[in-house]
Coordinates of C-alpha atoms in Angstrom, one line a residue:
Chain I
M314 CA 110.6 171.5 65.4
R315 CA 113.6 169.9 63.7
T316 CA 113.3 166.1 63.2
I317 CA 114.8 163.0 61.7
E318 CA 112.6 160.4 60.2
V319 CA 113.6 156.8 60.6
L320 CA 113.2 154.9 57.3
E321 CA 114.8 151.7 58.4
G322 CA 115.7 150.9 62.0
G323 CA 118.8 148.9 61.3
F324 CA 119.9 145.9 63.4
F325 CA 119.9 147.5 66.8
T326 CA 119.9 151.3 66.9
T327 CA 119.3 153.1 70.1
V328 CA 119.4 156.7 71.4
Q329 CA 122.2 157.0 73.9
D330 CA 124.0 159.7 75.9
L331 CA 126.6 159.3 78.6
G332 CA 124.2 157.4 80.9
R333 CA 122.0 157.6 83.9
D334 CA 124.6 157.5 86.7
Q335 CA 122.7 159.0 89.6
Y336 CA 120.2 156.1 90.1
Q337 CA 122.4 153.0 90.7
R338 CA 121.4 153.0 94.3
F339 CA 117.8 152.3 93.2
G340 CA 119.0 149.5 91.0
V341 CA 118.6 151.5 87.8
A342 CA 121.1 150.5 85.1
V343 CA 123.5 153.2 83.9
S344 CA 123.1 152.4 80.2
G345 CA 124.6 155.1 77.9
A346 CA 126.9 154.7 74.9
M347 CA 129.1 151.6 74.9
D348 CA 131.9 153.6 73.3
S349 CA 131.5 156.9 75.0
F350 CA 134.8 158.2 73.5
A351 CA 133.2 157.9 70.0
L352 CA 130.0 159.5 71.1
R353 CA 131.7 162.4 72.8
A354 CA 133.9 162.9 69.7
A355 CA 130.8 163.0 67.5
N356 CA 129.2 165.5 69.7
R357 CA 132.2 167.8 69.7
L358 CA 132.4 167.5 65.9
V359 CA 129.0 169.0 65.6
G360 CA 129.3 171.6 68.4
N361 CA 127.2 169.7 71.0
A362 CA 127.9 169.3 74.7
D363 CA 129.4 165.9 75.5
T364 CA 126.2 165.0 77.2
A365 CA 124.0 165.4 74.1
A366 CA 122.2 162.2 72.9
G367 CA 123.1 160.6 69.6
L368 CA 122.4 157.3 67.9
E369 CA 124.3 154.2 68.7
V370 CA 124.3 152.1 65.5
T371 CA 125.1 148.4 65.9
M372 CA 126.6 146.5 63.0
L373 CA 123.9 147.2 60.4
G374 CA 122.9 150.8 60.2
P375 CA 119.6 152.5 60.0
E376 CA 118.4 154.8 57.3
V377 CA 117.3 158.2 58.4
R378 CA 116.0 161.2 56.6
F379 CA 116.7 164.8 57.8
A380 CA 113.7 167.0 57.6
Q381 CA 115.9 170.1 57.9
A382 CA 119.5 170.8 57.1
A383 CA 121.9 169.7 59.8
R384 CA 125.5 169.2 60.8
V385 CA 126.2 165.6 61.6
A386 CA 129.2 163.5 62.4
V387 CA 129.6 159.7 62.3
T388 CA 132.3 158.2 64.5
G389 CA 133.2 154.8 66.0
A390 CA 132.9 151.8 63.8
D391 CA 133.2 152.1 60.1
L392 CA 129.8 150.8 59.0
G393 CA 129.9 152.4 55.5
A394 CA 128.1 155.7 56.3
C395 CA 126.6 157.3 53.2
V396 CA 124.6 160.5 52.6
D397 CA 122.2 160.2 49.6
G398 CA 124.0 157.0 48.6
R399 CA 127.5 158.6 48.5
P400 CA 130.1 157.5 51.1
I401 CA 131.0 160.2 53.6
Q402 CA 134.1 160.6 55.8
T403 CA 133.7 159.6 59.4
W404 CA 135.2 161.4 62.4
R405 CA 134.5 164.9 60.9
T406 CA 131.7 167.4 60.6
V407 CA 129.5 166.8 57.6
A408 CA 126.6 169.0 56.4
V409 CA 123.4 167.4 55.2
R410 CA 120.6 169.2 53.4
A411 CA 117.0 169.1 54.1
G412 CA 115.6 165.8 52.7
S413 CA 119.0 164.0 52.7
V414 CA 119.1 160.4 53.7
L415 CA 121.9 159.0 55.8
S416 CA 122.4 155.2 55.6
F417 CA 125.1 152.6 56.2
S418 CA 126.2 150.3 53.4
G419 CA 127.8 147.6 55.6
Q420 CA 130.2 146.7 58.4
R421 CA 133.9 147.1 57.7
D422 CA 135.6 147.7 61.0
G423 CA 134.3 147.8 64.5
M424 CA 130.8 147.1 66.0
R425 CA 129.2 150.4 66.9
A426 CA 129.0 153.6 65.1
Y427 CA 127.7 156.9 66.6
L428 CA 125.7 159.5 64.8
A429 CA 125.6 163.0 66.4
V430 CA 123.4 165.7 65.0
D431 CA 123.8 169.3 66.0
G432 CA 121.3 170.0 68.8
G433 CA 121.2 166.4 69.8
I434 CA 118.4 163.8 69.7
D435 CA 115.8 165.6 71.9
V436 CA 113.9 162.7 73.4
P437 CA 112.5 163.2 76.9
V438 CA 115.0 163.1 79.8
V439 CA 114.0 160.1 82.0
L440 CA 115.8 160.0 85.4
G441 CA 118.4 162.4 84.3
S442 CA 119.3 160.9 80.9
R443 CA 118.1 160.3 77.4
S444 CA 119.8 156.9 77.2
T445 CA 117.7 153.9 76.2
S446 CA 117.6 151.0 78.6
T447 CA 115.9 148.3 76.5
R448 CA 115.8 145.8 79.4
T449 CA 113.6 148.1 81.5
G450 CA 112.0 149.9 78.5
L451 CA 113.3 153.2 80.0
G452 CA 114.4 156.3 78.3
G453 CA 115.5 156.8 74.7
F454 CA 112.7 156.5 72.1
D455 CA 109.9 154.7 74.0
G456 CA 112.6 152.6 75.7
R457 CA 113.3 150.5 72.6
P458 CA 115.5 150.3 69.5
L459 CA 114.4 152.4 66.6
R460 CA 112.2 151.1 63.8
A461 CA 110.8 152.4 60.5
G462 CA 108.3 155.2 61.0
D463 CA 109.8 156.7 64.2
T464 CA 110.3 160.4 64.1
L465 CA 113.1 161.7 66.4
P466 CA 113.0 165.3 67.6
L467 CA 116.2 167.3 67.5
G468 CA 117.2 170.0 69.9
E469 CA 118.1 173.6 69.1
Q470 CA 121.2 174.0 67.0
P471 CA 124.0 175.0 69.3
P472 CA 124.9 178.7 69.0
G473 CA 128.2 179.7 67.6
K474 CA 129.9 179.6 64.3
G475 CA 127.6 178.8 61.4
A476 CA 130.5 177.2 59.6
L477 CA 131.7 174.8 62.2
R478 CA 134.1 172.4 60.6
R479 CA 136.0 170.0 62.7
A480 CA 137.9 166.7 62.1
M481 CA 139.7 164.2 64.3
R482 CA 143.4 164.0 63.7
T483 CA 143.9 161.0 61.4
S484 CA 146.5 159.6 63.8
A485 CA 144.0 159.7 66.6
I486 CA 141.2 157.9 64.8
P487 CA 141.1 154.4 66.2
S488 CA 141.1 151.3 64.0
Y489 CA 139.6 148.3 65.6
G490 CA 140.5 145.1 63.8
H491 CA 139.9 141.7 65.3
S492 CA 142.6 141.4 67.9
H493 CA 142.4 143.6 71.0
H494 CA 144.7 144.3 73.9
V495 CA 142.6 145.5 76.9
R496 CA 144.2 146.9 80.0
V497 CA 142.8 146.2 83.5
V498 CA 143.4 147.1 87.1
L499 CA 143.2 144.0 89.3
G500 CA 140.4 143.9 91.9
P501 CA 138.1 144.2 93.7
Q502 CA 138.1 140.4 94.3
D503 CA 141.4 139.3 92.7
E504 CA 142.2 137.6 96.0
A505 CA 139.4 135.1 95.3
F506 CA 141.4 133.6 92.5
S507 CA 144.4 131.4 92.7
E508 CA 147.8 132.7 91.5
E509 CA 147.5 130.4 88.6
G510 CA 144.0 131.7 87.9
Q511 CA 145.2 135.3 87.8
L512 CA 148.1 134.3 85.6
T513 CA 145.7 132.6 83.2
F514 CA 143.5 135.6 83.0
L515 CA 146.4 138.0 82.3
T516 CA 148.2 135.8 79.7
A517 CA 145.7 133.8 77.8
E518 CA 143.9 134.7 74.7
Y519 CA 140.1 134.9 74.9
T520 CA 137.6 134.8 72.1
M521 CA 134.5 137.0 72.3
T522 CA 131.3 134.9 72.0
P523 CA 128.1 135.8 70.2
Q524 CA 126.3 136.0 73.5
S525 CA 128.0 139.4 74.1
D526 CA 125.7 142.4 74.1
R527 CA 125.2 145.8 75.9
I528 CA 125.0 144.0 79.2
G529 CA 128.3 142.3 79.0
C530 CA 131.1 140.9 76.8
R531 CA 131.4 137.2 77.2
F532 CA 134.5 135.1 76.4
D533 CA 135.7 131.6 75.7
G534 CA 139.1 130.5 76.6
P535 CA 141.2 128.9 79.4
R536 CA 139.4 128.6 82.7
V537 CA 140.2 131.2 85.3
A538 CA 140.6 129.2 88.5
H539 CA 139.1 130.4 91.8
R540 CA 140.8 129.7 95.2
T541 CA 137.5 128.3 96.6
N542 CA 134.3 129.4 94.9
A543 CA 132.8 131.9 92.6
D544 CA 130.0 133.3 94.7
I545 CA 130.1 136.2 97.0
V546 CA 127.4 138.2 98.9
S547 CA 126.2 140.6 96.1
D548 CA 128.0 143.9 95.9
G549 CA 128.3 146.8 93.4
T550 CA 129.4 146.7 89.8
T551 CA 130.9 149.3 87.6
L552 CA 131.6 149.8 83.9
G553 CA 134.2 147.3 82.7
I554 CA 134.3 145.2 85.8
V555 CA 135.3 141.6 85.0
Q556 CA 133.2 138.9 86.8
V557 CA 134.1 135.3 86.7
S558 CA 131.3 132.8 87.6
G559 CA 131.7 129.2 88.4
D560 CA 132.5 128.1 84.9
G561 CA 135.7 130.2 85.0
M562 CA 134.9 132.3 81.9
P563 CA 135.3 136.1 82.3
I564 CA 132.4 138.4 81.5
V565 CA 133.1 142.1 81.2
L566 CA 130.1 144.1 82.4
M567 CA 129.1 146.9 80.1
A568 CA 126.6 149.8 79.8
D569 CA 123.4 147.9 80.5
R570 CA 124.8 145.8 83.4
G571 CA 122.9 145.2 86.6
T572 CA 124.0 147.6 89.4
T573 CA 124.9 144.7 91.7
G574 CA 126.1 141.2 91.2
G575 CA 127.0 138.1 93.2
Y576 CA 130.0 136.8 91.3
T577 CA 133.7 137.4 92.1
K578 CA 135.3 140.1 90.1
I579 CA 138.9 139.6 89.2
A580 CA 139.7 143.0 87.6
T581 CA 138.2 146.1 86.0
V582 CA 139.0 147.4 82.5
I583 CA 140.5 150.8 82.6
S584 CA 138.3 153.7 81.5
A585 CA 140.5 154.5 78.6
D586 CA 140.1 151.0 77.1
V587 CA 136.4 150.3 77.5
W588 CA 135.8 151.4 74.0
R589 CA 138.0 148.6 72.7
L590 CA 135.5 146.0 74.0
A591 CA 132.6 148.1 72.8
Q592 CA 134.0 147.8 69.3
A593 CA 135.0 144.1 69.5
A594 CA 133.0 141.6 67.5
P595 CA 132.1 138.0 68.3
G596 CA 135.0 135.9 67.3
D597 CA 137.5 138.6 68.0
R598 CA 140.5 137.8 70.1
V599 CA 141.1 139.6 73.3
R600 CA 144.1 139.7 75.7
F601 CA 143.9 141.3 79.1
G602 CA 147.0 143.0 80.6
A603 CA 147.4 144.5 84.1
V604 CA 148.4 148.1 84.8
D605 CA 148.3 150.0 88.1
L606 CA 145.9 152.9 88.9
D607 CA 148.5 155.6 88.0
Q608 CA 148.9 154.1 84.6
A609 CA 145.1 153.8 84.1
C610 CA 144.8 157.5 85.0
A611 CA 147.6 158.5 82.7
R612 CA 145.8 156.7 79.8
L613 CA 142.6 158.4 80.7
L614 CA 144.3 161.8 80.6
E615 CA 145.7 161.0 77.1
M616 CA 142.2 160.1 75.9
E617 CA 140.8 163.3 77.3
A618 CA 143.6 165.3 75.5
V619 CA 142.6 163.7 72.2
L620 CA 139.0 164.8 72.8
D621 CA 140.1 168.3 73.9
A622 CA 142.3 168.7 70.8
L623 CA 139.3 167.9 68.7
V624 CA 137.6 171.1 69.6
T625 CA 140.6 173.3 68.7
P626 CA 141.5 172.7 65.1
E627 CA 138.6 174.4 63.4
R628 CA 138.4 176.4 60.2
A629 CA 135.8 179.1 60.3
R630 CA 134.2 180.4 57.2
P631 CA 131.9 183.4 57.0
A632 CA 128.8 182.6 58.9
G633 CA 125.8 181.6 57.0
P634 CA 123.1 179.0 56.8
V635 CA 124.5 175.5 56.9
E636 CA 123.4 174.6 53.4
D637 CA 125.3 177.5 51.9
V638 CA 128.5 176.4 53.5
Y639 CA 128.4 172.6 53.1
D640 CA 127.6 171.4 49.6
E641 CA 128.9 168.5 47.7
D642 CA 132.1 170.1 46.5
A643 CA 133.0 171.2 50.0
G644 CA 133.1 167.5 51.0
S645 CA 135.3 166.5 48.1
E646 CA 137.6 169.4 48.6
L647 CA 138.2 168.5 52.2
A648 CA 138.4 164.8 51.3
A649 CA 141.2 165.7 48.9
D650 CA 143.2 168.0 51.1
G651 CA 143.4 165.5 53.9
F652 CA 141.9 167.6 56.6
G653 CA 143.2 165.4 59.4
E654 CA 146.8 165.9 58.4
L655 CA 146.2 169.6 58.1
A656 CA 144.7 169.7 61.5
D657 CA 147.8 167.8 62.8
A658 CA 150.1 170.3 61.3
L659 CA 148.1 173.3 62.5
E660 CA 148.0 171.8 65.9
Q661 CA 151.7 171.4 66.1
T662 CA 152.4 174.9 65.0
G663 CA 149.7 176.3 67.4
L664 CA 147.9 177.8 64.4
G665 CA 144.4 176.9 63.5
R666 CA 143.1 177.6 66.9
D667 CA 140.0 179.7 67.4
Q668 CA 140.4 183.2 66.2
Chain D
M882 CA 131.9 142.2 110.4
Y883 CA 135.6 143.2 110.0
D884 CA 137.4 145.4 112.5
G885 CA 137.7 148.2 110.0
P886 CA 136.8 149.0 106.4
R887 CA 138.7 147.2 103.6
F888 CA 139.4 149.3 100.5
L889 CA 139.1 147.4 97.3
T890 CA 139.9 148.8 93.9
A891 CA 137.2 148.5 91.2
G892 CA 139.0 150.2 88.3
D893 CA 140.0 153.8 87.9
R894 CA 136.6 155.3 88.8
A895 CA 135.1 153.2 91.7
V896 CA 136.3 151.9 95.0
V897 CA 134.6 149.3 97.2
I898 CA 134.6 150.0 101.0
E899 CA 133.8 146.6 102.5
Y900 CA 132.8 146.0 106.1
G901 CA 132.2 142.3 106.1
D902 CA 131.3 139.2 104.1
S903 CA 127.9 138.3 105.5
I904 CA 124.4 139.5 105.5
D905 CA 123.6 141.0 108.9
E906 CA 122.0 144.1 110.3
A907 CA 125.0 145.3 112.1
T908 CA 127.2 145.4 109.0
S909 CA 124.3 146.9 107.0
L910 CA 124.0 149.7 109.6
R911 CA 127.6 150.5 109.4
V912 CA 127.4 150.7 105.6
R913 CA 124.4 153.0 105.7
R914 CA 126.1 155.2 108.3
L915 CA 129.1 155.7 106.1
A916 CA 126.9 156.3 103.1
A917 CA 125.0 159.0 105.0
A918 CA 128.3 160.5 106.3
L919 CA 129.7 160.7 102.8
S920 CA 126.5 162.1 101.3
L921 CA 126.5 164.9 103.8
R922 CA 129.9 166.0 102.6
H923 CA 128.7 166.8 99.0
E924 CA 132.2 166.1 97.6
S925 CA 131.9 167.3 94.0
G926 CA 134.1 164.5 92.6
I927 CA 132.0 161.8 94.1
I928 CA 129.4 160.8 91.6
E929 CA 127.3 158.3 93.4
I930 CA 127.4 156.0 96.5
V931 CA 125.8 152.6 96.2
S932 CA 125.1 150.7 99.4
T933 CA 125.0 146.9 99.3
Y934 CA 124.6 144.2 101.9
R935 CA 128.1 144.6 103.3
S936 CA 129.9 147.3 101.3
L937 CA 129.6 150.6 99.6
M938 CA 130.7 151.3 96.0
V939 CA 131.9 154.9 95.7
H940 CA 131.8 156.0 92.1
Y941 CA 134.1 159.0 91.5
D942 CA 135.5 161.1 88.7
P943 CA 139.2 160.5 88.6
L944 CA 139.7 163.7 86.6
R945 CA 138.4 165.7 89.5
L946 CA 139.3 163.6 92.5
P947 CA 142.3 161.4 92.7
R948 CA 141.8 158.0 94.3
A949 CA 144.1 158.9 97.2
H950 CA 141.7 161.8 98.0
V951 CA 138.7 159.5 97.9
D952 CA 140.3 157.2 100.4
A953 CA 141.2 160.1 102.6
I954 CA 137.6 161.4 102.5
V955 CA 136.3 158.0 103.4
L956 CA 138.7 157.4 106.2
D957 CA 137.9 160.8 107.6
A958 CA 134.2 160.2 107.4
E959 CA 134.8 156.8 109.0
Q960 CA 136.4 158.5 112.1
H961 CA 133.1 160.4 112.6
L962 CA 130.5 157.6 112.1
A963 CA 129.4 157.9 115.7
D964 CA 128.3 161.5 115.0
V965 CA 126.0 160.3 112.2
T966 CA 122.4 160.2 113.0
L967 CA 120.5 158.2 110.6
P968 CA 116.9 159.3 110.0
P969 CA 114.4 156.9 111.7
S970 CA 113.7 153.9 109.4
R971 CA 110.4 154.0 107.7
V972 CA 108.2 150.9 107.7
F973 CA 106.0 150.4 104.6
D974 CA 102.9 148.3 104.7
I975 CA 102.6 146.4 101.5
P976 CA 99.1 144.8 101.0
T977 CA 99.7 141.3 99.5
V978 CA 97.4 138.6 98.2
Y979 CA 98.9 135.2 98.8
G980 CA 98.6 131.9 96.9
G981 CA 96.5 130.8 93.9
R982 CA 97.2 132.5 90.7
Y983 CA 98.9 135.3 92.6
G984 CA 101.4 133.1 94.3
P985 CA 101.8 129.9 92.1
D986 CA 104.7 128.5 94.3
L987 CA 103.0 128.9 97.7
E988 CA 101.9 125.2 97.8
D989 CA 105.3 124.0 96.8
V990 CA 106.9 126.1 99.6
A991 CA 104.4 124.7 102.1
A992 CA 105.2 121.1 100.9
W993 CA 109.0 121.8 101.1
A994 CA 108.6 123.2 104.6
G995 CA 106.2 120.5 105.7
I996 CA 103.6 123.0 106.9
A997 CA 100.3 124.3 105.7
A998 CA 100.1 127.2 103.2
D999 CA 98.5 129.4 105.9
E1000 CA 101.6 128.9 108.1
V1001 CA 103.9 129.9 105.2
V1002 CA 101.9 133.1 104.9
A1003 CA 102.0 133.7 108.6
L1004 CA 105.7 133.3 108.7
H1005 CA 106.2 135.6 105.7
C1006 CA 104.0 138.4 106.9
G1007 CA 104.8 138.2 110.5
R1008 CA 107.9 140.3 110.5
E1009 CA 109.5 143.5 109.2
Y1010 CA 112.1 143.1 106.6
L1011 CA 115.1 145.4 106.2
V1012 CA 115.7 146.8 102.7
Y1013 CA 119.4 145.9 102.5
M1014 CA 120.0 147.1 99.0
M1015 CA 118.5 147.5 95.6
G1016 CA 119.9 145.8 92.5
F1017 CA 119.3 143.1 89.9
M1018 CA 116.8 145.3 88.2
A1019 CA 115.4 148.8 88.7
G1020 CA 113.7 149.1 92.0
F1021 CA 114.2 145.4 93.2
P1022 CA 114.6 145.5 97.0
Y1023 CA 116.7 142.8 98.6
L1024 CA 114.9 142.1 101.8
G1025 CA 116.8 140.0 104.4
G1026 CA 115.6 138.1 107.4
L1027 CA 113.1 135.6 105.9
S1028 CA 112.3 132.7 108.3
P1029 CA 114.7 129.8 107.7
R1030 CA 111.7 127.5 107.9
I1031 CA 110.5 128.7 104.5
A1032 CA 113.9 129.5 103.0
M1033 CA 113.4 127.3 100.0
P1034 CA 116.1 127.5 97.2
R1035 CA 115.5 129.2 93.9
L1036 CA 113.7 127.4 91.1
P1037 CA 116.0 125.1 89.2
S1038 CA 115.0 126.8 86.0
P1039 CA 113.9 130.5 86.2
R1040 CA 110.5 131.5 84.8
T1041 CA 110.8 133.5 81.6
K1042 CA 108.1 136.0 82.8
V1043 CA 107.5 137.0 86.4
P1044 CA 104.6 139.5 86.5
T1045 CA 105.1 143.0 88.0
G1046 CA 104.3 143.1 91.7
S1047 CA 105.1 139.4 92.3
V1048 CA 106.3 138.7 95.8
G1049 CA 109.0 136.0 95.9
I1050 CA 111.3 134.2 98.2
A1051 CA 114.8 132.7 97.8
Q1052 CA 116.7 131.2 100.6
E1053 CA 116.6 133.7 103.5
Q1054 CA 115.5 136.6 101.3
T1055 CA 112.3 137.9 100.0
G1056 CA 111.6 140.6 97.4
I1057 CA 109.1 142.3 95.1
Y1058 CA 109.4 142.3 91.3
P1059 CA 109.1 146.0 90.3
T1060 CA 108.5 145.2 86.6
E1061 CA 108.0 142.1 84.5
T1062 CA 111.2 140.2 84.1
P1063 CA 112.5 136.6 83.9
G1064 CA 113.2 135.4 87.5
G1065 CA 114.0 132.4 89.6
W1066 CA 112.5 133.2 93.0
R1067 CA 109.6 131.2 94.4
L1068 CA 106.4 133.3 93.9
I1069 CA 104.1 133.2 96.9
G1070 CA 102.0 136.4 96.4
W1071 CA 101.3 139.6 94.6
T1072 CA 101.0 143.2 95.5
P1073 CA 99.3 146.0 93.5
V1074 CA 101.7 148.6 95.0
R1075 CA 103.9 150.2 92.4
I1076 CA 107.3 150.0 93.9
F1077 CA 109.1 151.5 90.8
D1078 CA 107.9 154.3 88.6
A1079 CA 110.3 156.1 86.3
A1080 CA 108.0 159.1 86.2
N1081 CA 108.7 159.7 89.9
D1082 CA 112.0 161.1 91.3
P1083 CA 113.1 159.2 93.2
P1084 CA 111.7 156.4 91.1
V1085 CA 111.2 154.0 94.0
L1086 CA 109.0 154.0 97.1
F1087 CA 111.7 153.1 99.6
E1088 CA 115.5 153.1 100.0
A1089 CA 118.1 150.9 101.7
G1090 CA 117.5 151.2 105.4
D1091 CA 113.7 151.2 105.2
Y1092 CA 111.6 148.2 106.3
I1093 CA 108.8 146.4 104.6
R1094 CA 105.9 144.6 106.2
F1095 CA 103.7 142.4 104.0
V1096 CA 100.0 142.7 105.0
P1097 CA 97.7 139.9 103.9
A1098 CA 94.8 141.0 101.7
T1099 CA 92.1 139.4 99.7
S1100 CA 92.0 139.4 95.9
E1101 CA 89.1 141.9 96.0
Q1102 CA 91.0 144.2 98.4
T1103 CA 94.1 144.2 96.2
Q1104 CA 92.1 144.8 93.1
A1105 CA 90.4 147.7 94.7
I1106 CA 93.8 149.1 95.7
A1107 CA 95.0 148.6 92.2
R1108 CA 92.1 150.8 90.9
Q1109 CA 92.9 153.5 93.5
I1110 CA 96.5 153.4 92.5
A1111 CA 95.5 153.9 88.9
A1112 CA 93.4 156.8 89.9
G1113 CA 96.2 158.3 92.0
T1114 CA 94.2 158.1 95.3
W1115 CA 96.1 155.5 97.2
T1116 CA 99.3 155.8 99.2
P1117 CA 100.9 153.1 101.3
T1118 CA 100.8 153.3 105.1
V1119 CA 104.2 154.3 106.4
R1120 CA 105.3 154.3 110.0
H1121 CA 108.6 155.2 111.7
R1122 CA 110.5 152.6 113.5
E1123 CA 112.3 153.4 116.7

């Protein structure tokens, strides 16, 4: 069996896939990657299905050793990913040899990086998902963050071209920074807020607080005023829904949220922007702007198009064992030729598609 | 209960269909009828339907099903609610030991209500409670209909650890803690019954629409049941309700 050995767990590293979304009616949290765009991109870079599990690395990375050669991809936050101590490019396929150690030298941009390995992290499926829910100790690796000494099983390498080599268009690689514009659709309880309260929410600048986590992103800033009160008879929640409790501060519910809640919800972050909050750090500034449902769907389609394009620009080499194809000079060659721009150019000409 | 359903937008992949703003059985029944009607249709773009006290949240995939279609599907199902036959509700007997170390707040509830602890127990176990919804944590059943006489508010400051199987009350609700968690409800008893187990599918004993009856038991009886549960030789008594 192919495995990865965890040498250091990092600050908070968990196994995540796209979540456990069939069990909300039983109160089971969805969990899954906070930035599912980055996880899906990482999976596509190594030839996995979108639903394969990878590692979500928060701020300070783990150190993992590959028992066998593998194709990997690191996406999301730039946490200084290195293989055997040498920096690697993110948002592209990278080959690692048996015995190689992948580590992270330090946080540069964003909060959460994703590591996909061809074949996926093959922990048991619990209630339809491999996602870790640390609050209930469900799924992932024993329901908890990784620590030194854990051995993660890998799935079968996906069939197909031995020399898979993919990269995200440079122009499509997000940079996160410390100031974020997050689009929302108003509702379901926007009527519970005064006009002034709604205006405050949509115009003020909020600062993300250190109490933010996988359950929710919390903010400090001007108070969002209710018409009467903040409590309702509990109803459903969804990813990105913005609840405002009696203190008037918005909380955006994220992957590990409870399935129901009893606070008024002024708006919901659009699917195409949830990753912006997943990558925001405490102290970052966030502004919320309203769009309508059509605009939200248009943004979602754009995001899907970026992911779909990711699978297309691909340069095949003669098939062979992974370690023959990817060695140190292959990395530097590609680093030098700016594969992202090349892919851009190929994409525009319609070349570079699968043969 | 409202005259008709209200459609509330919850972002680009969920919609709330709301029937009222209070906790009552008639509203809950309408919610469960619509949930059943929608489930029967097996629409491929509908991911999951979550029933709550007074509304449903329909989670859908906007890449497969535009919101306008979701609304049309719901409205059509709404027209045919009268045709929906809900399966008879199940009633689960949940053996429960009250007071002492199993229910550390029982005496406080009795003092608050101005009655004896035995009367609190009699009021708590003397009726069948509807499972309105699940939420808060995996497998936590929100049970409505607690006697107003013992409807004591939550603890001012929640406990950091509530043991698995604790039976609590809060205002006119009661519930069972499926796993250990922080919690602010008044704990009056404990049950050995495993109400959530991730190894099972579905992972919970009951669903929204079922009823629970708490059956008083002694410490010895519940410990014996706990051993049988561990050995896999115990199942709860389930009846059908007319």
